[in-house]
Coordinates of C-alpha atoms in Angstrom, one line a residue:
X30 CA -5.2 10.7 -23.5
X31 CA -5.7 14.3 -22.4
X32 CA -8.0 14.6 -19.3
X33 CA -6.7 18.2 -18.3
X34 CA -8.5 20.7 -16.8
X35 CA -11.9 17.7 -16.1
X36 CA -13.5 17.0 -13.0
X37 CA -14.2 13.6 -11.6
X38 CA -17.7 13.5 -10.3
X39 CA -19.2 10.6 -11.5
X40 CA -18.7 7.8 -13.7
X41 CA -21.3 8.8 -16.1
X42 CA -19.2 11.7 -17.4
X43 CA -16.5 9.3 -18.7
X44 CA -15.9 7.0 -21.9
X45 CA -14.9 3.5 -21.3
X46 CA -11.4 4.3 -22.7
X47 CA -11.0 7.1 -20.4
X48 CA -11.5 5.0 -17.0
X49 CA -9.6 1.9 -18.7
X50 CA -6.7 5.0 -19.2
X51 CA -7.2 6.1 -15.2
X52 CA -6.9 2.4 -14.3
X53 CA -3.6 1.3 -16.3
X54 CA -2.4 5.3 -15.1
X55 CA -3.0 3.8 -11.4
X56 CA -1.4 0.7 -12.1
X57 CA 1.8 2.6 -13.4
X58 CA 2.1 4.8 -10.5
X59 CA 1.9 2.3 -8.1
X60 CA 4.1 0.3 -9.7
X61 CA 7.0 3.1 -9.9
X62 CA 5.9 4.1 -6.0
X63 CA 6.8 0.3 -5.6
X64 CA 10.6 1.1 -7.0
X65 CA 10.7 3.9 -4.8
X66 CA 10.0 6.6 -6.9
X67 CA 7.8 9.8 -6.4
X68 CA 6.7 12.0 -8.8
X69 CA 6.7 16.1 -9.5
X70 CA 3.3 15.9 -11.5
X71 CA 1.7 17.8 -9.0
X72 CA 4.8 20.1 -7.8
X73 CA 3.0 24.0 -7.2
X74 CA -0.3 22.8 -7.0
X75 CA -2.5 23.9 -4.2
X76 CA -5.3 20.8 -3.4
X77 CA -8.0 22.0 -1.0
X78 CA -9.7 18.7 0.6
X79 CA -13.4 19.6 1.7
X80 CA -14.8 17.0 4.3
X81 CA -18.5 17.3 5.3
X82 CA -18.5 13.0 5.9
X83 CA -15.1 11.9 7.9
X84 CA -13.5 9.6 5.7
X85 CA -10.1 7.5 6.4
X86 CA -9.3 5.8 3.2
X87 CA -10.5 9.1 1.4
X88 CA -8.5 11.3 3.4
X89 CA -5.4 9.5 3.3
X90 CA -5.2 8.8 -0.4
X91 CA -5.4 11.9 -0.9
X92 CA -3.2 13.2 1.1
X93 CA -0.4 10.9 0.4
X94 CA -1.0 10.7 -3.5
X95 CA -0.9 14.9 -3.3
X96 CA 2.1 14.8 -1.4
X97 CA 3.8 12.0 -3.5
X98 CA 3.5 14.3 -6.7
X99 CA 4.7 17.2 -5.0
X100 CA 1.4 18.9 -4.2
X101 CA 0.6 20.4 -1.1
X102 CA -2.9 19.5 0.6
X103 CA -5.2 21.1 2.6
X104 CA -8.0 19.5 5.1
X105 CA -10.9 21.9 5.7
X106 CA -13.7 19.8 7.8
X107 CA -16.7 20.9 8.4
X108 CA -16.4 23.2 10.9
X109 CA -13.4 25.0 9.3
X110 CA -15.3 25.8 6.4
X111 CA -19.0 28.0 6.0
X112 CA -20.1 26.2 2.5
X113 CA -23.8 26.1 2.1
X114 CA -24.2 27.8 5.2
X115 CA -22.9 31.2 6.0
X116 CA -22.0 31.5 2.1
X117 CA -23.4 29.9 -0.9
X118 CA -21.1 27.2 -2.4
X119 CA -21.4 29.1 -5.3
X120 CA -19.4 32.2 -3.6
X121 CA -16.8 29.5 -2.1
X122 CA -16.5 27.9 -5.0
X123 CA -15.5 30.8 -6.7
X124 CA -13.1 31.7 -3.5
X125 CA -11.1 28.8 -3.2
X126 CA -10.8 28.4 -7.4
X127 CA -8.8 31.7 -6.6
X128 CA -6.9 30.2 -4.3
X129 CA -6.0 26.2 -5.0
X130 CA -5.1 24.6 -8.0
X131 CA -7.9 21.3 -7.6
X132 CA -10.5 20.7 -5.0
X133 CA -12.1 16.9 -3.4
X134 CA -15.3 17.0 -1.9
X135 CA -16.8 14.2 0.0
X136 CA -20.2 15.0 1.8
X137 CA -24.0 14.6 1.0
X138 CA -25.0 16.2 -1.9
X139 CA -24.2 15.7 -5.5
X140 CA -25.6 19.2 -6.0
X141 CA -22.8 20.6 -3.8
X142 CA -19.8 18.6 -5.8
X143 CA -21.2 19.7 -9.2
X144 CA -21.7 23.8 -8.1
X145 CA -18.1 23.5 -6.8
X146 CA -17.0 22.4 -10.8
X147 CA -19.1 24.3 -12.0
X148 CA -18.2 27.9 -10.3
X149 CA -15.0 27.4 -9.2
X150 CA -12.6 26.8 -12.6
X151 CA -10.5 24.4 -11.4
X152 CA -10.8 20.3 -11.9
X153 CA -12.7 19.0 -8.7
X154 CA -12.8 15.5 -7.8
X155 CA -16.1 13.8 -6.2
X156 CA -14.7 11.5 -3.2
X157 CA -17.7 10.7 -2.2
X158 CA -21.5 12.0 -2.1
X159 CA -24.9 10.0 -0.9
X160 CA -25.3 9.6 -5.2
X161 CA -21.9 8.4 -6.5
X162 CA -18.4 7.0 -5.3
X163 CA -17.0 7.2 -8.8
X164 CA -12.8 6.7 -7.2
X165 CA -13.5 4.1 -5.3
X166 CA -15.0 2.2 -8.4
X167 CA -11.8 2.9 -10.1
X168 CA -9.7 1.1 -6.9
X169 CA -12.1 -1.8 -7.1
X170 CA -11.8 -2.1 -10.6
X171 CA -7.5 -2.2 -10.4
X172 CA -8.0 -4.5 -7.9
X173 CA -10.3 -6.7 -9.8
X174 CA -7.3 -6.5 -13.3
X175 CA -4.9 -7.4 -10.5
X176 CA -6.6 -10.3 -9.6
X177 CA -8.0 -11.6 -12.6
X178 CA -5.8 -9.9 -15.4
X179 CA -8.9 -8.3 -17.2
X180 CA -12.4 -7.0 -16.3
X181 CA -14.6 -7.2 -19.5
X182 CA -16.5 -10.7 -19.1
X183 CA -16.2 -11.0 -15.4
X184 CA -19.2 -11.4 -13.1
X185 CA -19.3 -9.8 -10.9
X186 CA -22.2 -10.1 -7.9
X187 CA -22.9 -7.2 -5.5
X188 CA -25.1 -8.4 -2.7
X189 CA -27.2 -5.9 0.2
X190 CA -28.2 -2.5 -0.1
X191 CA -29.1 -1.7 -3.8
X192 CA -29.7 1.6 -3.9
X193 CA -27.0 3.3 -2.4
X194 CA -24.0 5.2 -3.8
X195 CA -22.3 2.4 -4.2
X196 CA -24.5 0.2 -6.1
X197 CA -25.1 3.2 -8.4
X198 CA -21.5 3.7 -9.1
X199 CA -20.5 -0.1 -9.4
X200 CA -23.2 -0.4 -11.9
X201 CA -22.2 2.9 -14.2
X202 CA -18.8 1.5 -14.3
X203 CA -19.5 -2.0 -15.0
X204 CA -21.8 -1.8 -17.7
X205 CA -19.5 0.9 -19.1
X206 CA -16.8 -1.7 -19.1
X207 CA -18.0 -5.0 -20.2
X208 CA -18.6 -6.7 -16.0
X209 CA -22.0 -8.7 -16.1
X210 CA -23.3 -7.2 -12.9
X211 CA -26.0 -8.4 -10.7
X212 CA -27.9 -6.8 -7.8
X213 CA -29.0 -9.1 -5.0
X214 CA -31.0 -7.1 -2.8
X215 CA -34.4 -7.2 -1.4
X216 CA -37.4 -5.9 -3.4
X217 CA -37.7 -2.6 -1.4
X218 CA -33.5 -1.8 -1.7
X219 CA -33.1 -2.8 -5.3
X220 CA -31.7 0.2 -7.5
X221 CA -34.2 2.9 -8.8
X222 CA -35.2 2.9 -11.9
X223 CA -33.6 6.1 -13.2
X224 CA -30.6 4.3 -12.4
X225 CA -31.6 1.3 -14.7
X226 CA -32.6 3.4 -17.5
X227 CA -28.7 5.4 -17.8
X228 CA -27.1 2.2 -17.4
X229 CA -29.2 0.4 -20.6
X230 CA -27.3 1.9 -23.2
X231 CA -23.5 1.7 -21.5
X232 CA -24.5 -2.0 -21.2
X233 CA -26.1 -2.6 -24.7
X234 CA -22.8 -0.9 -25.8
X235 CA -20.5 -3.4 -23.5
X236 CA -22.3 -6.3 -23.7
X237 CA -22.7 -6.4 -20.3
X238 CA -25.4 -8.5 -18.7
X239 CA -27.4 -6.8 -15.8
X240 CA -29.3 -8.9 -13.2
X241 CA -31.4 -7.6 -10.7
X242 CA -33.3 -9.8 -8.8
X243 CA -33.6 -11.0 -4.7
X244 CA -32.4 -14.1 -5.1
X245 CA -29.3 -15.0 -2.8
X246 CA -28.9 -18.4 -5.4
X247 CA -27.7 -16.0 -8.3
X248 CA -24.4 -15.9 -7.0
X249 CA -23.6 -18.6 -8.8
X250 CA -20.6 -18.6 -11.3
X251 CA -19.7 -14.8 -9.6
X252 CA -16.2 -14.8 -9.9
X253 CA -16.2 -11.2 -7.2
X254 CA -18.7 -11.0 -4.4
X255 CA -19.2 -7.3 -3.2
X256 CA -20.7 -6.0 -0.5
X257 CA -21.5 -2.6 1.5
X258 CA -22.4 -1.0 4.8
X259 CA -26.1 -2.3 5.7
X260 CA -26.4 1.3 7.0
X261 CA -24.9 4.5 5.0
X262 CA -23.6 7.7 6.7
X263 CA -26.5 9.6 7.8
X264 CA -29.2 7.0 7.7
X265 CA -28.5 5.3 11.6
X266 CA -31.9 5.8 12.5
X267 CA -32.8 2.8 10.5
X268 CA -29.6 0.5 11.8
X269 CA -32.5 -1.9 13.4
X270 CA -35.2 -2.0 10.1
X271 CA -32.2 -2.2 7.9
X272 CA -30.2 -5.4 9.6
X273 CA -33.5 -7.7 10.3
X274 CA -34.0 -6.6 6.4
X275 CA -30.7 -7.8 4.9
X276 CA -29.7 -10.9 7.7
X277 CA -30.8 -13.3 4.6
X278 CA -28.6 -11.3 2.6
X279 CA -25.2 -11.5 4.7
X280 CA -21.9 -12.7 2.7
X281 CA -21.2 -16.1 4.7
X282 CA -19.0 -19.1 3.7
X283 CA -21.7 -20.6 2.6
X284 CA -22.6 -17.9 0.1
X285 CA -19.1 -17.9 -0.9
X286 CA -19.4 -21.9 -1.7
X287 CA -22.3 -21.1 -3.6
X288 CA -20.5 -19.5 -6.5
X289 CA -18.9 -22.9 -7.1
X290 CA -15.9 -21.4 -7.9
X291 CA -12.8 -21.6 -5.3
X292 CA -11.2 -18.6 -6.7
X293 CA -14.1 -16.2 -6.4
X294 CA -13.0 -12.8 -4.5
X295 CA -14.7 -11.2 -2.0
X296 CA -14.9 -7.3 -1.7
X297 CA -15.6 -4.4 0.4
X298 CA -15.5 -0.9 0.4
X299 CA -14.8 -0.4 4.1
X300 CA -15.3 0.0 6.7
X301 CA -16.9 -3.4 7.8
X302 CA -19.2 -4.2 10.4
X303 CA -18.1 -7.4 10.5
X304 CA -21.1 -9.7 11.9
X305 CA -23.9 -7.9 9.7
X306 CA -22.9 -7.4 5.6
X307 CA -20.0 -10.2 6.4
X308 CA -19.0 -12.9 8.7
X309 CA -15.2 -12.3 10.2
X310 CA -14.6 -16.0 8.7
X311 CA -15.4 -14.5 5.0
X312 CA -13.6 -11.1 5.6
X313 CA -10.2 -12.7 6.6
X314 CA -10.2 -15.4 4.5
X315 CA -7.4 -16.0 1.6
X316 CA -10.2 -14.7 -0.7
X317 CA -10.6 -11.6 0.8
X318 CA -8.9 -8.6 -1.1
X319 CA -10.7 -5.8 0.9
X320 CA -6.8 -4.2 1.8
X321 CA -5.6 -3.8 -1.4
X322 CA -8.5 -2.1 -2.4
X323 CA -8.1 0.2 0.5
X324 CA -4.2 0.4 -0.8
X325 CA -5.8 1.0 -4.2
X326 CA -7.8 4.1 -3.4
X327 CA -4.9 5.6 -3.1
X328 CA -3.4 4.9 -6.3
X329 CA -5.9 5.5 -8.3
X330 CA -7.1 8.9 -7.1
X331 CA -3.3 10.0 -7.5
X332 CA -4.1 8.6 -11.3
X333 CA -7.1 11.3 -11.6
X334 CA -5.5 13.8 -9.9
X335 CA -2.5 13.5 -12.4
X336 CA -4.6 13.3 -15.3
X337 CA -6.5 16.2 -14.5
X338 CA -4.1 18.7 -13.1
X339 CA -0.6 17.2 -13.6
X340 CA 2.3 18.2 -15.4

């Protein structure tokens, strides 16, 4: 499948076949890192890494899956940089597509990720913006094969905040693949409706079922339960609303029981506050796979990045 030359920005852009492709691409270059090999896919390439949010997983999957195909990264935080600010990000854009080969972006606006791919000519790759987290769906979604040896059919339950990027991106990519998704959330968090209406037809297509609904009893028969940050980057101001909110809505053994299914996963995109969205009991229990999704972020953004820009 020939992915050269595309951005990654969000999900929305991309056929099932083509994030199946980036998934089993993931799974293959982990599995040769495993045996010790690294890669030249990436060997001359220039990868610029633009940070407005600080990030650890992002950063360091990145980094490490540029370097293990040969690549050479560089960071440029926010103060290193003048985009959006002293110079359009449509001039620096057009500057650094001069200068690097590929450019990630993870900040606030989905505006500012799609001017960088669309003025600078080179494949950029969306690692993270207050609409989308489109590679972190993929290392959930490797993690999820891994654990259950297929995804289309699953049920998969994603309980707390909604609306946020990541409820927007888990449902994209589940409907486009074939997971029955559901949204436990409370009326005034539940995903907005423009969200509903571009997932319709990637789920009448899949035969995914969608669920969106407040309550906590649905998790029944969920065979991964998800959850999120009660408070995104940028919105601490409403730490205290938000957690007397979503208390009902915390991932507790009991919730867990409530699947009636001892296998069912639980899920996280990090990092935890451990005590709100989850219980510590529930986070390092046996069915906790929260750090190999974190390993997974790695693998599969060197996946995009190979598919796009690779040799």
């Amino acid at each position: 499948m020939n992915l050269k030359g595309r951005s990654f920005l969000t999900l929305k852009d991309f056929t099932p076949e083509e994030i199946e492709y980036l998934i089993d691409l993931a799974a293959n270059l982990k599995e040769r890192k495993k045996q010790g090999y690294t890669g030249v896919s990436l060997q001359g390439k220039n990868i610029t890494l633009i940070f407005e949010k600080p990030s650890t997983r992002t950063r360091c999957a990145f980094t490490v899956a540029c370097v293990d195909e040969g690549g050479h990264p560089e960071y440029l935080g926010k103060d290193d940089i003048q985009l959006g600010y002293k110079e359009s990000v449509e001039d620096t854009a057009r500057v650094l597509g001069r200068m690097f080969d590929g450019i990630e972006f993870r900040g606030f606006s989905q505006e500012t990720v799609e001017k960088l791919a669309e003025y600078s000519g080179v494949p950029v790759w969306n690692g993270l913006t207050d609409t989308y987290h489109p590679t972190q769906i993929l290392a959930d979604f490797l993690t999820m094969k891994e654990q259950f040896g297929r995804l289309k059919g699953l049920n998969f339950v994603y309980i707390g905040d909604g609306r946020n990027n990541m409820a927007n991106s888990l449902l994209i990519g589940a409907t486009k693949l074939g997971i029955n998704i559901g949204i436990i959330a409370p009326k005034q968090l539940h995903p907005s409706e423009n969200i509903l209406e571009t997932i319709k037809p990637y789920a009448k297509e899949s035969g995914a079922n969608i669920t969106i609904t407040e309550d906590i009893n649905q998790v029944k028969d969920a065979d991964v339960i998800y959850t999120d940050v009660w408070c995104s980057m940028g919105e601490e101001d409403k730490a205290k609303e938000r957690v007397e909110l979503l208390k009902p809505y915390q991932v507790n053994k009991k919730i867990m029981e409530m699947t009636g299914k001892s296998d069912t996963r639980f899920m996280h995109c990090l990092p935890a506050v451990k005590g709100n969205e989850v219980t510590g009991e529930v986070f390092e229990s046996e069915n906790s796979v929260v750090f190999d999704e974190a390993e997974n972020r790695m693998h599969t953004i060197k996946a995009v990045m190979v598919a796009t820009l690779g040799r």
